[in-house]
C-alpha positions as semicolon CSV with decimal commas, in nm:
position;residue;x (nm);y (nm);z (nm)
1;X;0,000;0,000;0,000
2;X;0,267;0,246;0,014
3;X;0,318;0,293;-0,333
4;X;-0,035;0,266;-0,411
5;X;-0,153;0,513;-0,106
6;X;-0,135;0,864;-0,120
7;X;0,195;1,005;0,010
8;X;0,107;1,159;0,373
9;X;0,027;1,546;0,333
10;X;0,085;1,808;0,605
11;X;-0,116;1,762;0,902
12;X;-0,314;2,121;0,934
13;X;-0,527;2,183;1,196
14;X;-0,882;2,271;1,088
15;X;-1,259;2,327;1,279
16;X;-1,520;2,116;1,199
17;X;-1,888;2,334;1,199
18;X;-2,103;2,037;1,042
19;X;-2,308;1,810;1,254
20;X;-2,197;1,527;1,023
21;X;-1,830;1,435;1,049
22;X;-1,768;1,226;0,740
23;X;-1,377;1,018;0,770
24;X;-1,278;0,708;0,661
25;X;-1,205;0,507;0,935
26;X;-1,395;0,567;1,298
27;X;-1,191;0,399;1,586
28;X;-1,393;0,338;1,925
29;X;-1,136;0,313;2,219
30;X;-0,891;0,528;2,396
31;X;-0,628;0,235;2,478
32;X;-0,315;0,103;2,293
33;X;-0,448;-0,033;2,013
34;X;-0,691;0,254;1,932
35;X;-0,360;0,530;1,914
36;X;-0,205;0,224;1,702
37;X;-0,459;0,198;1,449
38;X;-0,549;0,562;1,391
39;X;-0,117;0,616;1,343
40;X;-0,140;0,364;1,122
41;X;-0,440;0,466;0,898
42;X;-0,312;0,853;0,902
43;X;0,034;0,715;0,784
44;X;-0,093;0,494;0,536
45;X;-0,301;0,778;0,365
46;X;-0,654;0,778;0,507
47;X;-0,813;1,006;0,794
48;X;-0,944;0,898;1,112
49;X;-1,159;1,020;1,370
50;X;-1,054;0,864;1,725
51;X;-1,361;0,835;1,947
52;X;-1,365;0,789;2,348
53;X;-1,647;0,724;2,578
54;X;-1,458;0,842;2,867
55;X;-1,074;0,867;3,056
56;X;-0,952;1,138;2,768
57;X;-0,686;0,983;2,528
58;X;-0,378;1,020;2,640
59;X;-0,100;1,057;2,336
60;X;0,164;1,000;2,643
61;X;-0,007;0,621;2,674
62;X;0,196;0,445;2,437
63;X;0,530;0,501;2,608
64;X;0,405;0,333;2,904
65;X;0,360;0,014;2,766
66;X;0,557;-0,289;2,884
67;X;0,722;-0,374;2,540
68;X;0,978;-0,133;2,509
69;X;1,054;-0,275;2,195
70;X;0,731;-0,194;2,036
71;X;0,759;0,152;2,133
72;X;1,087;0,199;1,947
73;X;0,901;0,066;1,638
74;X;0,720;0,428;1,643
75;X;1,001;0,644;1,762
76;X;1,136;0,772;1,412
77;X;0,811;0,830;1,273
78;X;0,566;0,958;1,515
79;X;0,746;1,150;1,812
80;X;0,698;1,466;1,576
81;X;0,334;1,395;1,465
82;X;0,286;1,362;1,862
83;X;0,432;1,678;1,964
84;X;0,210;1,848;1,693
85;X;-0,075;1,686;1,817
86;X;-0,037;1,787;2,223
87;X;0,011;2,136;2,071
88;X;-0,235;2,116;1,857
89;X;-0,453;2,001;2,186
90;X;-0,317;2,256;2,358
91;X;-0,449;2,534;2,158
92;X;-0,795;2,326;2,112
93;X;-0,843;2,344;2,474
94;X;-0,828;2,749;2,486
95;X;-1,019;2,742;2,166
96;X;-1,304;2,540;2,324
97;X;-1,283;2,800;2,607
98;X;-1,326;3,099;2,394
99;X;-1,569;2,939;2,176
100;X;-1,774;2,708;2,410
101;X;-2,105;2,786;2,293
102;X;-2,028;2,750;1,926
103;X;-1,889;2,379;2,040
104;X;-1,653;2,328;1,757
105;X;-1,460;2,031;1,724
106;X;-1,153;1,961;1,735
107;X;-0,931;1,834;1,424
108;X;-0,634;1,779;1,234
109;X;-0,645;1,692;0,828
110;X;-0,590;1,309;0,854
111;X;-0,627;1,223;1,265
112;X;-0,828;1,373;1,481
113;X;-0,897;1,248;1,864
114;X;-1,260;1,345;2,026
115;X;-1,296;1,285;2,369
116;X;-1,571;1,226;2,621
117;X;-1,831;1,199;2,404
118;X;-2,151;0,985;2,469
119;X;-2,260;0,751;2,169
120;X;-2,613;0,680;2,146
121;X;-2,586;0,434;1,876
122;X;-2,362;0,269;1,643
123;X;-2,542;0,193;1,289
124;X;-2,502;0,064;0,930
125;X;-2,510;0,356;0,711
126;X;-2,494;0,189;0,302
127;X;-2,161;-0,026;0,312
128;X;-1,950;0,169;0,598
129;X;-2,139;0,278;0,999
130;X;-2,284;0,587;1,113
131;X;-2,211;0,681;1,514
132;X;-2,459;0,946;1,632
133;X;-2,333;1,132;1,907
134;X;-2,475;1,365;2,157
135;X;-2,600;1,695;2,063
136;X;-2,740;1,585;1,754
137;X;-2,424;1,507;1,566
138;X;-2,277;1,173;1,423
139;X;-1,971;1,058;1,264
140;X;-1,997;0,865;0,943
141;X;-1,748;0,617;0,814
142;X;-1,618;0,367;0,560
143;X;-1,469;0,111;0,815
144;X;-1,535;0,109;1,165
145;X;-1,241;-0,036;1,447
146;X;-1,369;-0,097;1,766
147;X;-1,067;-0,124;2,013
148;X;-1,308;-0,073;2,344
149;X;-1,468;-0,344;2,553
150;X;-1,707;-0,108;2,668
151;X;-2,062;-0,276;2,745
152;X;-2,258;0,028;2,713
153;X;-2,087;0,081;2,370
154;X;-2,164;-0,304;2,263
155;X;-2,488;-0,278;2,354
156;X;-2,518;0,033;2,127
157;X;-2,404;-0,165;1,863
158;X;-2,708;-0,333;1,645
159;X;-2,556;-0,675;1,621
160;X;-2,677;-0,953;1,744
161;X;-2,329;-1,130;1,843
162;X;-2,027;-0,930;1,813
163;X;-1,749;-1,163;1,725
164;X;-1,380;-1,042;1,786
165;X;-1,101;-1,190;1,629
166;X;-0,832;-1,425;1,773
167;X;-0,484;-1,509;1,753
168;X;-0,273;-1,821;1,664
169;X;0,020;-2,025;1,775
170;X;0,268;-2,051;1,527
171;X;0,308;-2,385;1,471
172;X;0,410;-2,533;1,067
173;X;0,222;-2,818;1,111
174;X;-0,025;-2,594;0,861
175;X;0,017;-2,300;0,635
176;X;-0,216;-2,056;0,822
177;X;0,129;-1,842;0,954
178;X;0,155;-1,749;0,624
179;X;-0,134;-1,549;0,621
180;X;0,008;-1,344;0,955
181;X;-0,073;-0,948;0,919
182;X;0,096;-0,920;1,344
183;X;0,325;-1,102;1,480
184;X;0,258;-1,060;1,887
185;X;0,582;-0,958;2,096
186;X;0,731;-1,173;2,363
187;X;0,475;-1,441;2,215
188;X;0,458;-1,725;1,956
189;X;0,145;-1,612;1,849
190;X;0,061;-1,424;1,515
191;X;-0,312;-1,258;1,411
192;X;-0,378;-1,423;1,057
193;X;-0,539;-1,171;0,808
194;X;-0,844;-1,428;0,774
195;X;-0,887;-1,442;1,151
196;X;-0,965;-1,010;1,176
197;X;-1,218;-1,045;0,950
198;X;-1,508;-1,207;1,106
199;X;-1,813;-1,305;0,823
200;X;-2,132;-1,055;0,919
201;X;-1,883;-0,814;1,027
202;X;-1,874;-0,646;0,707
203;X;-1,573;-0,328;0,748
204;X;-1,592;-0,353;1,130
205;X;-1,266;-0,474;1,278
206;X;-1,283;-0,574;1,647
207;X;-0,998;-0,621;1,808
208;X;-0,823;-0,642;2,148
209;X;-0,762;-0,272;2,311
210;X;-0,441;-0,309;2,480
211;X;-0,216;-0,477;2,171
212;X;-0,048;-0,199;2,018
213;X;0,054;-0,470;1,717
214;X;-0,308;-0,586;1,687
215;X;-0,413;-0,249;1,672
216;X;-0,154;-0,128;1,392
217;X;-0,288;-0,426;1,150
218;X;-0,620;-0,352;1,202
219;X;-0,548;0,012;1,097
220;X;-0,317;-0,106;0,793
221;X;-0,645;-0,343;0,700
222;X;-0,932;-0,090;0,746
223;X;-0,755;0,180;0,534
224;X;-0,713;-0,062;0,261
225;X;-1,091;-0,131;0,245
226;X;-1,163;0,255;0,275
227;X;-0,856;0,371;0,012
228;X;-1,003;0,133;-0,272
229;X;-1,379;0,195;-0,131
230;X;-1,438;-0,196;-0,124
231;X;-1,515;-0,450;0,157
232;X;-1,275;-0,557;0,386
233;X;-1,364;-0,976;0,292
234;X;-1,175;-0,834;0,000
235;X;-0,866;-0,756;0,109
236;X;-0,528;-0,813;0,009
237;X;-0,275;-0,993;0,198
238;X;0,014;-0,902;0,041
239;X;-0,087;-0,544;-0,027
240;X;-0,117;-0,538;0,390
241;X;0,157;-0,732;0,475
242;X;0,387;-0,502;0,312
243;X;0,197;-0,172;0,416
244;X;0,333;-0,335;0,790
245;X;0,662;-0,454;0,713
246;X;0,715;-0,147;0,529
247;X;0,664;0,049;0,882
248;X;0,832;-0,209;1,091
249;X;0,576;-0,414;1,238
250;X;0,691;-0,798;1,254
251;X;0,450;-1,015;1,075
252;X;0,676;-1,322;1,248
253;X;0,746;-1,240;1,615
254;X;1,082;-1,372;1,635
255;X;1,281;-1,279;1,932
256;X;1,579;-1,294;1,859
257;X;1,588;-1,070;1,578
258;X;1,517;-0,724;1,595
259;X;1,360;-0,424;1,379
260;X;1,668;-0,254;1,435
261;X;1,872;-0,578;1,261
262;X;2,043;-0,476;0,947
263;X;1,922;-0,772;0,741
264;X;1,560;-0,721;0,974
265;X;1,328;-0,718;0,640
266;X;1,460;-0,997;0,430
267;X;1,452;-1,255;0,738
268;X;1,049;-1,158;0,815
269;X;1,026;-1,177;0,440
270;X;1,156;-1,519;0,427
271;X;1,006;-1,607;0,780
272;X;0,676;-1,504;0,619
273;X;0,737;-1,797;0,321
274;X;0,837;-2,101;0,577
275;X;1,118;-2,166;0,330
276;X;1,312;-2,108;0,701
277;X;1,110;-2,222;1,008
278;X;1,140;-2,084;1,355
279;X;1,204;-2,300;1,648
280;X;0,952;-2,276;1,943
281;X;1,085;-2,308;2,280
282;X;0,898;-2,153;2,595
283;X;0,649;-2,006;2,342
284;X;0,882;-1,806;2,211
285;X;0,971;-1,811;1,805
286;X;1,324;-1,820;1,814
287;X;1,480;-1,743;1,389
288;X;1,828;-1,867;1,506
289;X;2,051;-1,650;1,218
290;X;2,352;-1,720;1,305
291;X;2,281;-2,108;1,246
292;X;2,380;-2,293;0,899
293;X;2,169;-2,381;0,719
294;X;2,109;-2,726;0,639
295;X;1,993;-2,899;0,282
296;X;1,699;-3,085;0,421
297;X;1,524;-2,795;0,576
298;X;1,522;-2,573;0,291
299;X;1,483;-2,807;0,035
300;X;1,102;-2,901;-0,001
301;X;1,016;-2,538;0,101
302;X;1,182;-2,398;-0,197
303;X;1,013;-2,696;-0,442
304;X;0,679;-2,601;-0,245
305;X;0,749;-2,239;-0,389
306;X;0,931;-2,317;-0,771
307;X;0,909;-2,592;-0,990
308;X;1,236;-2,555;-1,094
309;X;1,379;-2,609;-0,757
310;X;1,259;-2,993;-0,788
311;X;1,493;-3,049;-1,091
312;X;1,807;-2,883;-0,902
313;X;1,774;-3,068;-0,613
314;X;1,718;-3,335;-0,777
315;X;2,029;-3,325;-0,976
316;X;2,220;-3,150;-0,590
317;X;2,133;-3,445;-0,368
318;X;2,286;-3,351;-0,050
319;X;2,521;-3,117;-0,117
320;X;2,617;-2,865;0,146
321;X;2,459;-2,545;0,145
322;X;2,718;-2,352;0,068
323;X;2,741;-1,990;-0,126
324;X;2,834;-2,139;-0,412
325;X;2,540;-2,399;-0,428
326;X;2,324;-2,115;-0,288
327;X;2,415;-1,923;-0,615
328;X;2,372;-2,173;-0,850
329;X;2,020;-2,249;-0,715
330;X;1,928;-1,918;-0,748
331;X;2,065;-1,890;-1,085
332;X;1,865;-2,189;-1,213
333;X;1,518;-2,118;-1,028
334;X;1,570;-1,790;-1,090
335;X;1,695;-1,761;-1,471
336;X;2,007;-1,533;-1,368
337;X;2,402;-1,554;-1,497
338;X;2,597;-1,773;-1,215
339;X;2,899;-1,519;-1,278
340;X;2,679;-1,200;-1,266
341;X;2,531;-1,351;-0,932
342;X;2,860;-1,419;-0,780
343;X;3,011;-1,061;-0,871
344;X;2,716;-0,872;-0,723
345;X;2,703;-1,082;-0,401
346;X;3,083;-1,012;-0,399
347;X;3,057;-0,665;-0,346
348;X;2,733;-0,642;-0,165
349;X;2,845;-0,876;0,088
350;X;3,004;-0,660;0,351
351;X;2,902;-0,286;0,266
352;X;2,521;-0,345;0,144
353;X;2,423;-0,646;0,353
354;X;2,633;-0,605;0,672
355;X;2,746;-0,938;0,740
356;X;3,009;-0,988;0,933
357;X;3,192;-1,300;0,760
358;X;3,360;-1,280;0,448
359;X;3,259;-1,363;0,089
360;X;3,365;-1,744;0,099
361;X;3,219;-1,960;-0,211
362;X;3,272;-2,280;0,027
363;X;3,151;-2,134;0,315
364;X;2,815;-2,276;0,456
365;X;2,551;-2,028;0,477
366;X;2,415;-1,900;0,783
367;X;2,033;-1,834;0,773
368;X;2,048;-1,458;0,794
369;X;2,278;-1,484;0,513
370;X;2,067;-1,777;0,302
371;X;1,766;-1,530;0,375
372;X;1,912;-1,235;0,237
373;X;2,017;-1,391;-0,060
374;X;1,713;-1,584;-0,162
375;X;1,433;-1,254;-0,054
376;X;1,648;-1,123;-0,289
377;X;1,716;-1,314;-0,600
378;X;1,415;-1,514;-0,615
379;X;1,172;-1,320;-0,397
380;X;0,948;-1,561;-0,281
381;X;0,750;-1,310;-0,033
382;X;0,695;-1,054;-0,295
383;X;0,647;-1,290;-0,630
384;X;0,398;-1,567;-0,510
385;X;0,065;-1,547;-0,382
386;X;-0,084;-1,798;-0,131
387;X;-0,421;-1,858;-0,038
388;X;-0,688;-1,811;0,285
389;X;-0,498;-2,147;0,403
390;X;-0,139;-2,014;0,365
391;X;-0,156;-2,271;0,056
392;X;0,096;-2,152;-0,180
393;X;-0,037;-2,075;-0,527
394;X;0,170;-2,127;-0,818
């Protein structure tokens, strides 16, 4: 979605007179995952309207939460927005002072936070939800998130059984991580893209209010159903998954690499495929990079993905995996010049790549460096699609 969403303008602060707020995505909550997935639809290129019910949103939450880790996820990109924002509220608070009666609300172009405000109901309103508020206004929307386990605002809601969605355990035993829009920190678990979006539920994303991850794919998911104005049932994986990954949100939760990791992208990438398997141990998904790789491991994940890859190994029984087998696989699979390969690797291998061995045809790959390579001369992640399953489809 990042080439395909509008770039992120200038956030301006403006007044809103009409008793119809129109945005594209209306997030109920004031916890993690509400701040989450209102950063994540402004950045991806659609506005949001934050709604509370009651304890004001505080921008300061986030930095209190237990992962430190995920915090520094946001650092780079949002510590400016935030400042703008508490002096934007700031200014909105002396503004509401001065203009009480006129009871203007409070808004920036793409994210705007309203506080305090009573909801008398929650409906369907054509293919997106309509939340009338107090005072005769309402908020209309294509998707609606509701991060809030409020029973007052669920009972607001007119349906019948609200279903929210649930996590999995990685496990490989089935395809399903493939489908993973969140990997959860300090976990094993992962939130499949097919497990958010609940049938009946039609662009309404409910989701657990304290997971900052959870919230961040829920906002990456809802703007993609309000930026092509279609349904969220039909949304793309791949188009999400790389909205995420793009702004550093594992899709694998390994812990034992992190976002700040050099080679960070090409090892979720290729954790993503299953061509390279984490190992579980005290329910923690453990990527092991510095480990060689091994021919049996990667070989019937690679056939799984190219049909090519049955005829090398079938003609490489064995054989060590090595950089230069790794090269000639990739050169076969791939259709590239085994000489071209091995010059380019050459002088990537230190200064573009940051490893810290040197550029050894015999010597056995680790997997950071077998992941690098393969994400990026036969790009599994990018190139093939799977299915609902995590089937791959070739």
């Amino acid at each position: 979605m990042k080439k395909l969403f509008f770039a992120f303008v200038c956030l301006i602060p403006t007044l809103v007179f009409a008793q119809t707020i129109k945005t594209d995505v209306l997030i109920l909550g004031n916890a993690d995952a509400a701040y989450s997935s209102g950063l994540q639809v402004s950045r991806s290129g659609a506005s949001v309207v934050i709604l509370t019910q009651s304890h004001p949103f505080s921008l300061d939450k986030i930095k209190e939460t237990k992962s430190a880790e995920v915090y520094k996820i946001y650092e780079n990109v949002q510590l400016k927005r935030i400042a703008y924002i508490k002096d934007l509220g700031k200014k909105s608070t002396q503004t509401k002072k001065k203009n009480s009666a006129k009871n203007k609300v409070d808004s920036i172009k793409l994210f705007r936070v309203i506080n305090d405000t009573t909801i008398i109901a929650v409906e369907r309103s054509g293919s997106g939800w309509e939340a009338k508020i107090s005072k005769g206004k309402s908020i209309k929307a294509k998707v609606l998130i509701i991060a809030d386990n409020n029973d007052q605002l669920l009972s607001n809601l007119n349906i019948a059984s609200l279903k929210p969605m649930h996590l999995s355990a990685l496990n490989y035993t089935e395809n399903l991580y493939r489908t993973t829009i969140s990997g959860i920190t300090g976990t094993s678990s992962f939130l499949s893209l097919y497990h958010l979006l609940i049938p009946d539920q039609e662009n309404l994303l409910y989701i657990d209010p304290n997971s900052i991850e959870i919230g961040q794919a829920a906002g990456a998911t809802a703007t993609y159903a309000a930026f092509f104005k279609t349904k969220t049932s039909l949304s793309n994986l791949k188009t999400i998954q790389s909205e995420l990954l793009t702004y550093k949100l594992p899709l694998i939760p390994f812990a034992d690499v992190k976002v700040t990791d050099s080679n960070w992208l090409a090892i979720q990438k290729i954790g993503v495929t299953g061509i390279l398997k984490a190992e579980i141990k005290n329910e923690k998904a453990f990527f092991n990079p510095e480990k060689e790789v091994t021919n049996e491991e990667i070989k019937q994940p690679i056939k799984d993905y190219y049909y090519k890859a049955q005829i090398w190994f079938d003609d490489h029984k064995d054989v060590p995996v090595n950089l230069e087998n790794t090269v000639l696989l990739v050169a076969y699979v791939g259709n590239k010049a085994v000489d071209t390969t091995k010059t380019e690797l050459q002088k990537k291998w230190n200064n573009s790549y940051k490893f810290s061995s040197k550029y050894d045809l015999k010597k056995v790959l680790t997997r950071r460096e077998f992941s690098v390579i393969i994400n990026e001369y036969l790009k599994p992640f990018d190139q093939v699609n799977v299915d609902k399953t995590g089937r791959v489809i070739r």
